Tab-separated table of C-alpha atoms and ligand atoms in Angstrom:
chain	number	residue	atom	x	y	z
A	19	MET	CA	-56.517	-9.730	-5.000
A	20	MET	CA	-53.186	-8.781	-6.491
A	21	ARG	CA	-52.462	-5.122	-7.158
A	22	GLU	CA	-49.525	-2.760	-7.348
A	23	ILE	CA	-48.659	-0.992	-4.119
A	24	ASN	CA	-46.191	1.899	-4.084
A	25	PHE	CA	-44.163	2.108	-0.877
A	26	ASP	CA	-42.748	5.605	-0.587
A	27	GLY	CA	-39.704	6.302	1.536
A	28	ILE	CA	-40.744	8.933	4.082
A	29	ILE	CA	-38.196	11.708	3.601
A	30	GLY	CA	-36.065	11.639	6.729
A	31	PRO	CA	-35.372	14.487	9.154
A	32	SER	CA	-31.669	14.546	8.189
A	33	HIS	CA	-32.332	15.396	4.509
A	34	ASN	CA	-29.459	17.602	3.314
A	35	TYR	CA	-27.361	18.492	0.279
A	36	ALA	CA	-23.841	17.174	0.727
A	37	GLY	CA	-23.022	16.374	-2.904
A	38	LEU	CA	-22.252	12.746	-2.174
A	39	SER	CA	-23.131	11.117	-5.501
A	40	PRO	CA	-20.712	11.670	-8.407
A	41	GLY	CA	-22.578	11.081	-11.672
A	42	ASN	CA	-25.815	12.424	-10.163
A	43	LEU	CA	-25.708	15.900	-11.679
A	44	ALA	CA	-28.458	17.460	-9.540
A	45	ALA	CA	-26.878	16.248	-6.300
A	46	THR	CA	-23.411	17.519	-7.184
A	47	ALA	CA	-24.767	20.852	-8.483
A	48	ASN	CA	-26.623	21.442	-5.198
A	49	ALA	CA	-23.757	20.475	-2.876
A	50	GLY	CA	-23.689	22.930	0.015
A	51	ALA	CA	-27.197	24.298	-0.544
A	52	VAL	CA	-29.584	24.681	2.384
A	53	ALA	CA	-32.059	21.771	2.532
A	54	HIS	CA	-35.563	21.905	4.029
A	55	PRO	CA	-36.365	18.515	5.552
A	56	ARG	CA	-39.835	19.482	6.781
A	57	ALA	CA	-40.947	20.856	3.421
A	58	ALA	CA	-39.292	17.896	1.677
A	59	ALA	CA	-41.155	15.330	3.765
A	60	LEU	CA	-44.463	17.178	3.344
A	61	GLN	CA	-43.913	17.174	-0.434
A	62	GLY	CA	-43.512	13.401	-0.163
A	63	VAL	CA	-46.778	13.140	1.790
A	64	ALA	CA	-48.583	15.282	-0.798
A	65	LYS	CA	-47.320	12.974	-3.555
A	66	MET	CA	-48.737	9.987	-1.665
A	67	ARG	CA	-52.067	11.796	-1.236
A	68	ALA	CA	-52.185	12.372	-4.996
A	69	ASN	CA	-51.642	8.636	-5.542
A	70	LEU	CA	-54.491	7.825	-3.148
A	71	ALA	CA	-56.737	10.309	-4.959
A	72	LEU	CA	-56.119	8.348	-8.172
A	73	GLY	CA	-57.384	5.249	-6.393
A	74	LEU	CA	-53.952	3.624	-6.000
A	75	ALA	CA	-52.820	1.588	-3.005
A	76	GLN	CA	-50.090	3.296	-1.003
A	77	GLY	CA	-47.530	2.204	1.566
A	78	VAL	CA	-44.629	3.788	3.427
A	79	LEU	CA	-41.135	2.891	4.556
A	80	ILE	CA	-39.589	4.756	7.469
A	81	PRO	CA	-36.163	6.388	7.609
A	82	PRO	CA	-33.352	4.452	9.331
A	83	PRO	CA	-31.512	5.881	12.360
A	84	ARG	CA	-29.248	8.734	11.249
A	85	PRO	CA	-26.437	9.362	11.750
A	86	ASP	CA	-25.617	5.671	11.488
A	87	HIS	CA	-23.589	5.231	14.663
A	88	ASP	CA	-23.134	1.484	14.030
A	89	TRP	CA	-21.479	2.181	10.689
A	90	LEU	CA	-19.149	4.748	12.231
A	91	ALA	CA	-18.276	2.268	14.980
A	92	ARG	CA	-17.361	-0.329	12.334
A	93	LEU	CA	-15.083	2.367	10.912
A	94	ALA	CA	-13.511	2.697	14.376
A	95	THR	CA	-14.758	6.221	14.957
A	96	ASP	CA	-17.767	8.101	16.247
A	97	TYR	CA	-19.725	11.144	15.138
A	98	ASP	CA	-17.666	13.690	17.095
A	99	ALA	CA	-14.308	12.340	15.967
A	100	ALA	CA	-15.232	11.471	12.360
A	101	PRO	CA	-13.880	13.646	9.539
A	102	ALA	CA	-16.426	15.827	7.724
A	103	HIS	CA	-16.958	13.458	4.785
A	104	LEU	CA	-17.754	10.499	7.068
A	105	LYS	CA	-20.114	12.679	9.108
A	106	ALA	CA	-22.028	13.578	5.931
A	107	GLN	CA	-22.059	9.976	4.720
A	108	ALA	CA	-23.351	8.752	8.094
A	109	LEU	CA	-26.086	11.410	8.208
A	110	SER	CA	-27.501	11.044	4.686
A	111	ALA	CA	-31.257	10.590	4.304
A	112	SER	CA	-30.722	8.684	1.053
A	113	SER	CA	-32.997	5.771	2.041
A	114	MET	CA	-35.892	8.050	0.964
A	115	TRP	CA	-35.246	6.795	-2.582
A	116	ALA	CA	-37.042	3.516	-1.996
A	117	ALA	CA	-36.630	2.432	-5.630
A	118	ASN	CA	-33.111	1.539	-4.507
A	119	ALA	CA	-34.230	-0.449	-1.456
A	120	ALA	CA	-34.681	-3.815	-3.165
A	121	THR	CA	-35.455	-5.683	-6.373
A	122	VAL	CA	-38.949	-7.167	-6.345
A	123	SER	CA	-40.164	-10.181	-8.315
A	124	PRO	CA	-43.907	-10.703	-7.844
A	125	ALA	CA	-45.264	-14.176	-7.143
A	126	PRO	CA	-46.319	-15.088	-10.725
A	127	ASP	CA	-42.669	-14.860	-11.874
A	128	THR	CA	-40.830	-16.802	-9.193
A	129	GLY	CA	-39.828	-20.432	-8.771
A	130	ASP	CA	-41.674	-20.972	-5.496
A	131	GLY	CA	-44.725	-18.803	-6.220
A	132	ARG	CA	-43.875	-16.269	-3.484
A	133	CYS	CA	-43.031	-12.614	-3.998
A	134	HIS	CA	-39.240	-12.227	-3.613
A	135	LEU	CA	-37.509	-9.048	-2.470
A	136	THR	CA	-33.700	-8.858	-2.516
A	137	VAL	CA	-32.376	-5.879	-0.595
A	138	ALA	CA	-29.876	-3.821	-2.622
A	139	ASN	CA	-26.297	-3.604	-1.358
A	140	LEU	CA	-25.756	-0.052	-2.748
A	141	VAL	CA	-21.998	-0.563	-2.378
A	142	THR	CA	-20.907	1.948	-5.018
A	143	MET	CA	-21.620	5.088	-2.976
A	144	PRO	CA	-20.255	5.135	0.597
A	145	HIS	CA	-23.240	7.088	1.963
A	146	ARG	CA	-25.649	4.457	0.586
A	147	SER	CA	-23.540	1.386	1.386
A	148	HIS	CA	-24.874	1.275	4.955
A	149	GLU	CA	-28.572	1.528	4.116
A	150	TRP	CA	-29.154	-2.161	3.625
A	151	GLN	CA	-29.061	-3.375	7.231
A	152	ALA	CA	-32.003	-1.197	8.309
A	153	THR	CA	-33.815	-1.815	5.019
A	154	LEU	CA	-33.522	-5.576	5.462
A	155	ALA	CA	-34.829	-5.338	9.027
A	156	GLN	CA	-37.760	-3.184	7.919
A	157	LEU	CA	-38.748	-5.271	4.883
A	158	ARG	CA	-38.652	-8.382	7.077
A	159	VAL	CA	-41.337	-6.775	9.215
A	160	ALA	CA	-43.453	-5.323	6.392
A	161	PHE	CA	-43.281	-8.507	4.310
A	162	GLY	CA	-42.867	-10.911	7.193
A	163	ASN	CA	-45.569	-13.321	6.011
A	164	GLU	CA	-43.360	-16.126	4.750
A	165	ARG	CA	-46.186	-17.910	3.003
A	166	HIS	CA	-46.325	-15.020	0.568
A	167	PHE	CA	-42.907	-13.327	0.692
A	168	ALA	CA	-39.203	-14.099	0.760
A	169	VAL	CA	-37.089	-11.129	1.879
A	170	ARG	CA	-33.457	-11.760	0.992
A	171	ALA	CA	-30.169	-10.243	2.158
A	172	PRO	CA	-28.111	-8.363	-0.468
A	173	VAL	CA	-25.744	-10.002	-2.929
A	174	PRO	CA	-22.152	-9.615	-1.752
A	175	ALA	CA	-19.719	-6.852	-2.698
A	176	PRO	CA	-18.010	-5.987	-4.972
A	177	PHE	CA	-20.966	-6.503	-7.321
A	178	GLY	CA	-22.970	-3.305	-7.009
A	179	ASP	CA	-26.752	-3.624	-6.847
A	180	GLU	CA	-29.106	-0.606	-6.740
A	181	GLY	CA	-32.376	-2.501	-6.726
A	182	ALA	CA	-35.610	-1.745	-8.549
A	183	ALA	CA	-34.224	1.440	-10.140
A	184	ASN	CA	-32.460	-0.874	-12.593
A	185	HIS	CA	-35.224	-3.418	-12.992
A	186	MET	CA	-38.429	-3.376	-15.045
A	187	ARG	CA	-41.257	-5.855	-15.250
A	188	LEU	CA	-43.515	-6.042	-18.269
A	189	CYS	CA	-46.635	-8.170	-18.194
A	190	ALA	CA	-50.139	-8.442	-19.618
A	191	ALA	CA	-51.497	-7.834	-16.095
A	192	HIS	CA	-49.889	-7.735	-12.632
A	193	ASP	CA	-51.134	-11.229	-11.804
A	194	ALA	CA	-49.841	-12.757	-15.078
A	195	PRO	CA	-46.261	-14.035	-15.512
A	196	GLY	CA	-44.016	-11.132	-16.493
A	197	VAL	CA	-40.851	-10.517	-18.424
A	198	GLU	CA	-38.255	-9.211	-15.977
A	199	VAL	CA	-35.634	-6.869	-17.378
A	200	PHE	CA	-32.410	-6.222	-15.465
A	201	VAL	CA	-30.505	-3.186	-16.723
A	202	TYR	CA	-26.790	-3.099	-15.858
A	203	GLY	CA	-23.955	-0.671	-16.492
A	204	VAL	CA	-20.423	-1.237	-17.715
A	205	SER	CA	-17.679	0.842	-16.129
A	206	GLY	CA	-15.239	2.868	-18.172
A	207	GLY	CA	-17.089	6.155	-18.594
A	208	PRO	CA	-16.623	9.343	-16.590
A	209	PHE	CA	-19.040	8.228	-13.849
A	210	PRO	CA	-19.406	4.994	-11.885
A	211	ALA	CA	-21.659	2.245	-13.274
A	212	ARG	CA	-23.607	1.342	-10.161
A	213	GLN	CA	-25.406	-1.806	-11.316
A	214	HIS	CA	-23.159	-4.808	-11.985
A	215	VAL	CA	-24.461	-7.556	-14.252
A	216	GLU	CA	-23.149	-10.171	-11.820
A	217	ALA	CA	-25.437	-8.748	-9.114
A	218	SER	CA	-28.431	-8.721	-11.483
A	219	ARG	CA	-27.819	-12.347	-12.447
A	220	ALA	CA	-27.533	-13.365	-8.794
A	221	VAL	CA	-30.853	-11.679	-7.967
A	222	ALA	CA	-32.578	-13.388	-10.898
A	223	ARG	CA	-31.228	-16.789	-9.798
A	224	ALA	CA	-32.200	-16.205	-6.170
A	225	HIS	CA	-35.758	-15.322	-7.188
A	226	GLY	CA	-36.034	-18.486	-9.286
A	227	LEU	CA	-36.970	-16.543	-12.412
A	228	ASP	CA	-37.489	-18.416	-15.653
A	229	PRO	CA	-34.295	-17.729	-17.672
A	230	ALA	CA	-36.366	-17.759	-20.856
A	231	ARG	CA	-38.394	-14.784	-19.602
A	232	THR	CA	-35.539	-12.789	-18.045
A	233	LEU	CA	-33.490	-10.223	-19.951
A	234	PHE	CA	-30.157	-8.659	-19.005
A	235	VAL	CA	-29.814	-5.421	-20.905
A	236	GLN	CA	-26.877	-3.035	-20.938
A	237	GLN	CA	-27.614	0.596	-20.142
A	238	SER	CA	-26.067	2.839	-22.773
A	239	THR	CA	-22.719	4.325	-21.827
A	240	ALA	CA	-23.954	7.610	-23.308
A	241	ALA	CA	-26.848	7.675	-20.819
A	242	ILE	CA	-24.571	7.099	-17.809
A	243	ALA	CA	-22.122	9.732	-19.087
A	244	ALA	CA	-25.021	12.194	-19.485
A	245	GLY	CA	-26.025	11.678	-15.831
A	246	ALA	CA	-28.424	8.708	-15.902
A	247	PHE	CA	-26.933	7.018	-12.850
A	248	HIS	CA	-29.897	4.617	-12.729
A	249	ASN	CA	-31.984	3.190	-15.577
A	250	ASP	CA	-35.128	4.725	-14.070
A	251	VAL	CA	-33.821	8.150	-15.087
A	252	VAL	CA	-34.265	7.209	-18.770
A	253	ALA	CA	-36.943	4.484	-18.858
A	254	VAL	CA	-40.024	3.299	-16.960
A	255	ALA	CA	-42.356	0.340	-17.484
A	256	ASN	CA	-45.772	-0.678	-16.259
A	257	GLU	CA	-47.796	-3.686	-17.361
A	258	ARG	CA	-47.498	-3.793	-21.163
A	259	VAL	CA	-46.140	-0.237	-21.617
A	260	LEU	CA	-42.461	0.682	-21.821
A	261	LEU	CA	-41.717	4.415	-21.930
A	262	THR	CA	-38.089	4.917	-22.847
A	263	HIS	CA	-35.640	7.417	-24.198
A	264	GLU	CA	-34.191	6.422	-27.566
A	265	GLN	CA	-30.676	6.349	-26.097
A	266	ALA	CA	-31.389	4.462	-22.871
A	267	PHE	CA	-29.939	1.105	-23.956
A	268	GLU	CA	-26.688	0.080	-25.610
A	269	ASP	CA	-28.414	-2.380	-28.008
A	270	ARG	CA	-31.867	-0.913	-28.297
A	271	ASP	CA	-32.963	-2.909	-31.351
A	272	GLY	CA	-31.914	-6.218	-29.801
A	273	PHE	CA	-33.729	-5.385	-26.564
A	274	TYR	CA	-36.955	-4.328	-28.286
A	275	ALA	CA	-36.896	-7.472	-30.447
A	276	ASP	CA	-36.485	-9.709	-27.374
A	277	LEU	CA	-39.293	-7.895	-25.620
A	278	ARG	CA	-41.670	-8.210	-28.578
A	279	ARG	CA	-40.860	-11.918	-28.893
A	280	LEU	CA	-41.548	-12.573	-25.195
A	281	LEU	CA	-44.545	-10.229	-24.817
A	282	PRO	CA	-46.158	-9.654	-28.214
A	283	GLU	CA	-48.668	-7.193	-26.741
A	284	VAL	CA	-45.901	-4.881	-25.449
A	285	GLU	CA	-46.304	-1.201	-26.341
A	286	ILE	CA	-42.957	0.554	-26.646
A	287	VAL	CA	-43.208	4.329	-26.425
A	288	GLU	CA	-39.831	5.631	-27.510
A	289	VAL	CA	-39.039	9.314	-27.063
A	290	PRO	CA	-36.666	10.349	-29.851
A	291	ALA	CA	-33.480	12.248	-29.010
A	292	SER	CA	-34.396	14.734	-31.721
A	293	GLU	CA	-37.415	15.811	-29.628
A	294	VAL	CA	-36.058	15.336	-26.108
A	295	SER	CA	-32.283	15.124	-25.755
A	296	LEU	CA	-30.645	13.010	-23.046
A	297	GLU	CA	-29.788	16.306	-21.377
A	298	ASP	CA	-33.452	17.378	-21.352
A	299	ALA	CA	-34.512	13.937	-20.132
A	300	ILE	CA	-32.053	14.008	-17.239
A	301	GLY	CA	-32.648	17.664	-16.397
A	302	SER	CA	-36.446	17.261	-16.364
A	303	TYR	CA	-36.803	13.668	-15.059
A	304	LEU	CA	-39.577	12.947	-17.576
A	305	PHE	CA	-38.801	9.225	-17.305
A	306	ASN	CA	-38.413	9.210	-13.534
A	307	ALA	CA	-42.164	9.162	-13.431
A	308	GLN	CA	-44.597	6.747	-11.885
A	309	LEU	CA	-46.362	4.966	-14.710
A	310	VAL	CA	-49.498	3.527	-13.128
A	311	THR	CA	-52.866	2.084	-13.994
A	312	PRO	CA	-55.532	3.516	-11.647
A	313	PRO	CA	-58.851	1.674	-11.241
A	314	ASP	CA	-60.334	3.632	-14.169
A	315	GLY	CA	-57.879	1.752	-16.434
A	316	GLN	CA	-56.284	4.895	-17.906
A	317	PRO	CA	-52.462	4.495	-17.963
A	318	THR	CA	-51.228	7.565	-16.078
A	319	LEU	CA	-47.786	9.145	-15.886
A	320	ILE	CA	-46.974	11.004	-12.646
A	321	VAL	CA	-44.174	13.438	-13.467
A	322	PRO	CA	-42.282	16.005	-11.407
A	323	GLY	CA	-42.996	19.721	-11.930
A	324	GLU	CA	-39.573	20.013	-13.560
A	325	ALA	CA	-40.844	17.929	-16.516
A	326	ARG	CA	-43.641	20.373	-17.220
A	327	ALA	CA	-41.238	23.304	-16.896
A	328	ASN	CA	-39.097	22.057	-19.811
A	329	ALA	CA	-40.659	23.305	-23.071
A	330	ARG	CA	-39.473	20.372	-25.222
A	331	VAL	CA	-40.571	17.781	-22.673
A	332	ARG	CA	-43.904	19.521	-22.274
A	333	ALA	CA	-44.362	19.543	-26.055
A	334	TRP	CA	-43.648	15.809	-26.205
A	335	ILE	CA	-46.164	15.113	-23.414
A	336	GLU	CA	-48.851	17.212	-25.079
A	337	ALA	CA	-48.319	15.588	-28.466
A	338	HIS	CA	-48.480	12.112	-26.923
A	339	LEU	CA	-51.720	12.885	-25.076
A	340	ALA	CA	-53.254	14.442	-28.180
A	341	GLY	CA	-52.293	11.408	-30.279
A	342	ASN	CA	-53.379	7.861	-29.766
A	343	GLY	CA	-50.510	6.865	-27.457
A	344	PRO	CA	-50.926	4.378	-24.607
A	345	ILE	CA	-50.412	6.978	-21.840
A	346	ARG	CA	-53.791	8.671	-21.367
A	347	ARG	CA	-53.214	11.039	-18.441
A	348	VAL	CA	-50.334	13.021	-16.944
A	349	GLU	CA	-50.308	14.198	-13.331
A	350	VAL	CA	-47.735	16.629	-11.946
A	351	VAL	CA	-46.285	16.433	-8.418
A	352	ASP	CA	-43.954	18.795	-6.579
A	353	VAL	CA	-41.017	16.895	-5.070
A	354	ARG	CA	-38.417	19.592	-5.668
A	355	GLU	CA	-36.469	19.038	-2.425
A	356	SER	CA	-35.837	15.430	-3.451
A	357	MET	CA	-35.291	16.410	-7.079
A	358	ALA	CA	-32.444	18.692	-6.020
A	359	ASN	CA	-30.654	15.531	-4.871
A	360	GLY	CA	-31.488	13.682	-8.096
A	361	GLY	CA	-34.570	11.821	-6.848
A	362	GLY	CA	-37.882	12.105	-8.713
A	363	PRO	CA	-41.330	10.555	-8.182
A	364	ALA	CA	-40.163	7.094	-9.299
A	365	CYS	CA	-37.060	7.138	-7.089
A	366	LEU	CA	-39.180	7.781	-4.023
A	367	ARG	CA	-41.193	4.572	-4.319
A	368	LEU	CA	-40.724	0.820	-4.253
A	369	ARG	CA	-43.359	-1.040	-6.227
A	370	VAL	CA	-44.651	-4.348	-4.934
A	371	ALA	CA	-47.378	-6.204	-6.806
A	372	CYS	CA	-49.132	-8.418	-4.286
A	373	ASP	CA	-52.307	-8.869	-2.280
A	374	PRO	CA	-52.440	-5.933	0.199
A	375	ALA	CA	-54.002	-8.261	2.785
A	376	THR	CA	-50.684	-10.167	3.035
A	377	ILE	CA	-48.715	-7.068	4.180
A	378	ASP	CA	-48.228	-5.810	7.723
A	379	PRO	CA	-50.994	-3.146	7.779
A	380	ARG	CA	-48.840	-0.685	9.718
A	381	PHE	CA	-46.986	0.001	6.442
A	382	LEU	CA	-50.133	0.858	4.471
A	383	VAL	CA	-51.623	4.350	4.499
A	384	ASP	CA	-54.896	6.096	3.820
A	385	ASP	CA	-55.608	9.824	4.147
A	386	ALA	CA	-56.096	9.593	7.898
A	387	ARG	CA	-52.727	7.892	8.425
A	388	LEU	CA	-51.079	10.442	6.146
A	389	ASP	CA	-52.623	13.205	8.301
A	390	MET	CA	-50.990	11.594	11.316
A	391	ILE	CA	-47.618	11.302	9.547
A	392	ALA	CA	-47.852	14.930	8.388
A	393	ALA	CA	-48.565	16.075	11.958
A	394	VAL	CA	-45.396	14.325	13.194
A	395	ILE	CA	-43.379	15.907	10.381
A	396	GLU	CA	-44.784	19.383	11.100
A	397	ARG	CA	-43.931	19.071	14.739
A	398	HIS	CA	-40.537	17.355	14.682
A	399	TRP	CA	-38.758	17.659	11.318
A	400	PRO	CA	-36.077	20.393	11.173
A	401	GLU	CA	-37.076	23.331	9.043
A	402	ALA	CA	-33.657	23.750	7.427
A	403	ILE	CA	-30.253	22.050	7.359
A	404	GLY	CA	-27.374	24.013	5.927
A	405	PRO	CA	-23.829	22.734	5.388
A	406	ASP	CA	-22.655	24.151	8.744
A	407	ALA	CA	-25.271	22.228	10.715
A	408	ILE	CA	-23.851	18.788	9.897
A	409	GLY	CA	-21.925	18.527	13.180
A	410	ASP	CA	-24.453	20.294	15.372
A	411	ALA	CA	-25.372	18.305	18.510
A	412	ALA	CA	-28.796	19.950	18.853
A	413	LEU	CA	-29.628	18.957	15.277
A	414	LEU	CA	-28.645	15.336	15.938
A	415	ALA	CA	-30.881	15.210	18.994
A	416	ARG	CA	-33.754	16.661	17.001
A	417	ILE	CA	-33.327	14.079	14.213
A	418	ALA	CA	-33.385	11.223	16.737
A	419	THR	CA	-36.515	12.579	18.442
A	420	ALA	CA	-38.239	13.059	15.094
A	421	ARG	CA	-37.682	9.456	14.040
A	422	ALA	CA	-38.776	8.134	17.431
A	423	ALA	CA	-42.008	10.157	17.181
A	424	LEU	CA	-42.754	8.737	13.727
A	425	ILE	CA	-42.149	5.170	14.912
A	426	GLU	CA	-44.405	5.748	17.881
A	427	ALA	CA	-47.169	7.179	15.688
A	428	LEU	CA	-47.028	4.243	13.265
A	429	GLY	CA	-46.758	1.671	16.052
A	430	LEU	CA	-43.508	0.274	14.645
A	431	THR	CA	-41.688	0.074	17.970
A	432	GLU	CA	-39.673	-3.007	16.980
A	433	LEU	CA	-37.819	-0.751	14.500
A	434	GLN	CA	-36.764	1.678	17.224
A	435	GLY	CA	-33.020	1.771	17.858
B	512	LIG	O1	-28.287	7.571	-5.222
B	512	LIG	N1	-29.047	10.873	-4.367
B	512	LIG	C1	-29.485	9.573	-4.798
B	512	LIG	C2	-30.643	9.678	-5.746
B	512	LIG	C3	-31.259	8.345	-6.016
B	512	LIG	C4	-32.317	8.395	-7.046
B	512	LIG	N2	-32.920	7.120	-7.202
B	512	LIG	C5	-33.326	6.582	-8.352
B	512	LIG	N3	-32.943	7.064	-9.512
B	512	LIG	N4	-34.056	5.526	-8.302
B	512	LIG	C6	-28.349	8.783	-5.424
B	512	LIG	O2	-27.534	9.380	-6.144
B	512	LIG	C7	-27.701	12.401	-3.033
B	512	LIG	C8	-27.135	12.480	-1.651
B	512	LIG	C9	-26.304	13.703	-1.392
B	512	LIG	O3	-25.579	14.135	-2.273
B	512	LIG	O4	-26.349	14.195	-0.258
B	512	LIG	C10	-28.156	11.000	-3.366
B	512	LIG	O5	-27.727	10.050	-2.751
């Protein structure tokens, strides 16, 4: 039975605010703030519990070893000798944003009828450019059943690829052939365009997608300039529903026309700039929501608390729910520690539509397994990391112990190291 499973990145014990992502306004605004890894990770667990309570299937991905000593060694240094910026880049917990782990094409869309996952290279930001090795190793375990999955290494640099955050799939149902939409950026604005069209095209070819049902759509330069460093900050799709800001795409009319031609039943919910400006959208992360269909069939939007706190966004949500719009329910989750680094509910999860029975069960969670994960977090995750702690030997030892304890609890010993 095919269904959507959300794999959330467990927020790692090294979570901190180092301001490493130009163009990500929250992350740069919070540079130097004190982070709370334990609270952050428990917020992530609570979000997963809320998904389970809706009747959704839930999975996890574990944090990679941090600091990344292998990366520093390839840079001919080590943690003690490295300059401050390399220390911060090696320590980052950025793999928590699992929407950037890989691009996923479910089995009904691909040439060989398997679900394909291409790990993202994340080459644009130095602190994210060394995530892929551990992600590839982990996805090869979780989706190791080669009859059902193909887990692929990243496309080569210099073509930046940030994975599912710039990819949407619209379909009549998860097990029906979809229309896959790859959203890319064009450089030239004040901030880097992280998704290169050449990378998107390579992923689509590798997955054997039908060119007639694959769209390559340019993200609007205005959206990137306003701080939408990934498409999932201004648009989200699920099944036949696309929820998008009016200014998300460079050629919005052309894109909508293509979508309607390929999927006549598509429902496009466009939020006008006159009601919610790009600034409000990016400040509130309304679109960085999980749009899901729980077993009761009611399309549900899972938004961060920041979306409800914005009066204009709240007004739009209330008007949509009161009207006859396709989204029937809105749930609010508190992921503020992640939000302060520019990562909302949608960033924290990688969606995979497949039969849960084909996945390594150690990556799937129920309430009891979440209790176990929460106990490890309570016991081992640092309470706070401030900017001065980055070079602290005791902190590094604690982070290593914390990860080892999580691996032990989940029985994922082959990922130790
Ligand atoms: O890549 N933040 C992440 C946030 C990623 C959000 N993901 C999605 N939109 N899908 C990023 O900019 C901040 C790290 C720091 O500054 O310490 C960071 O990497």
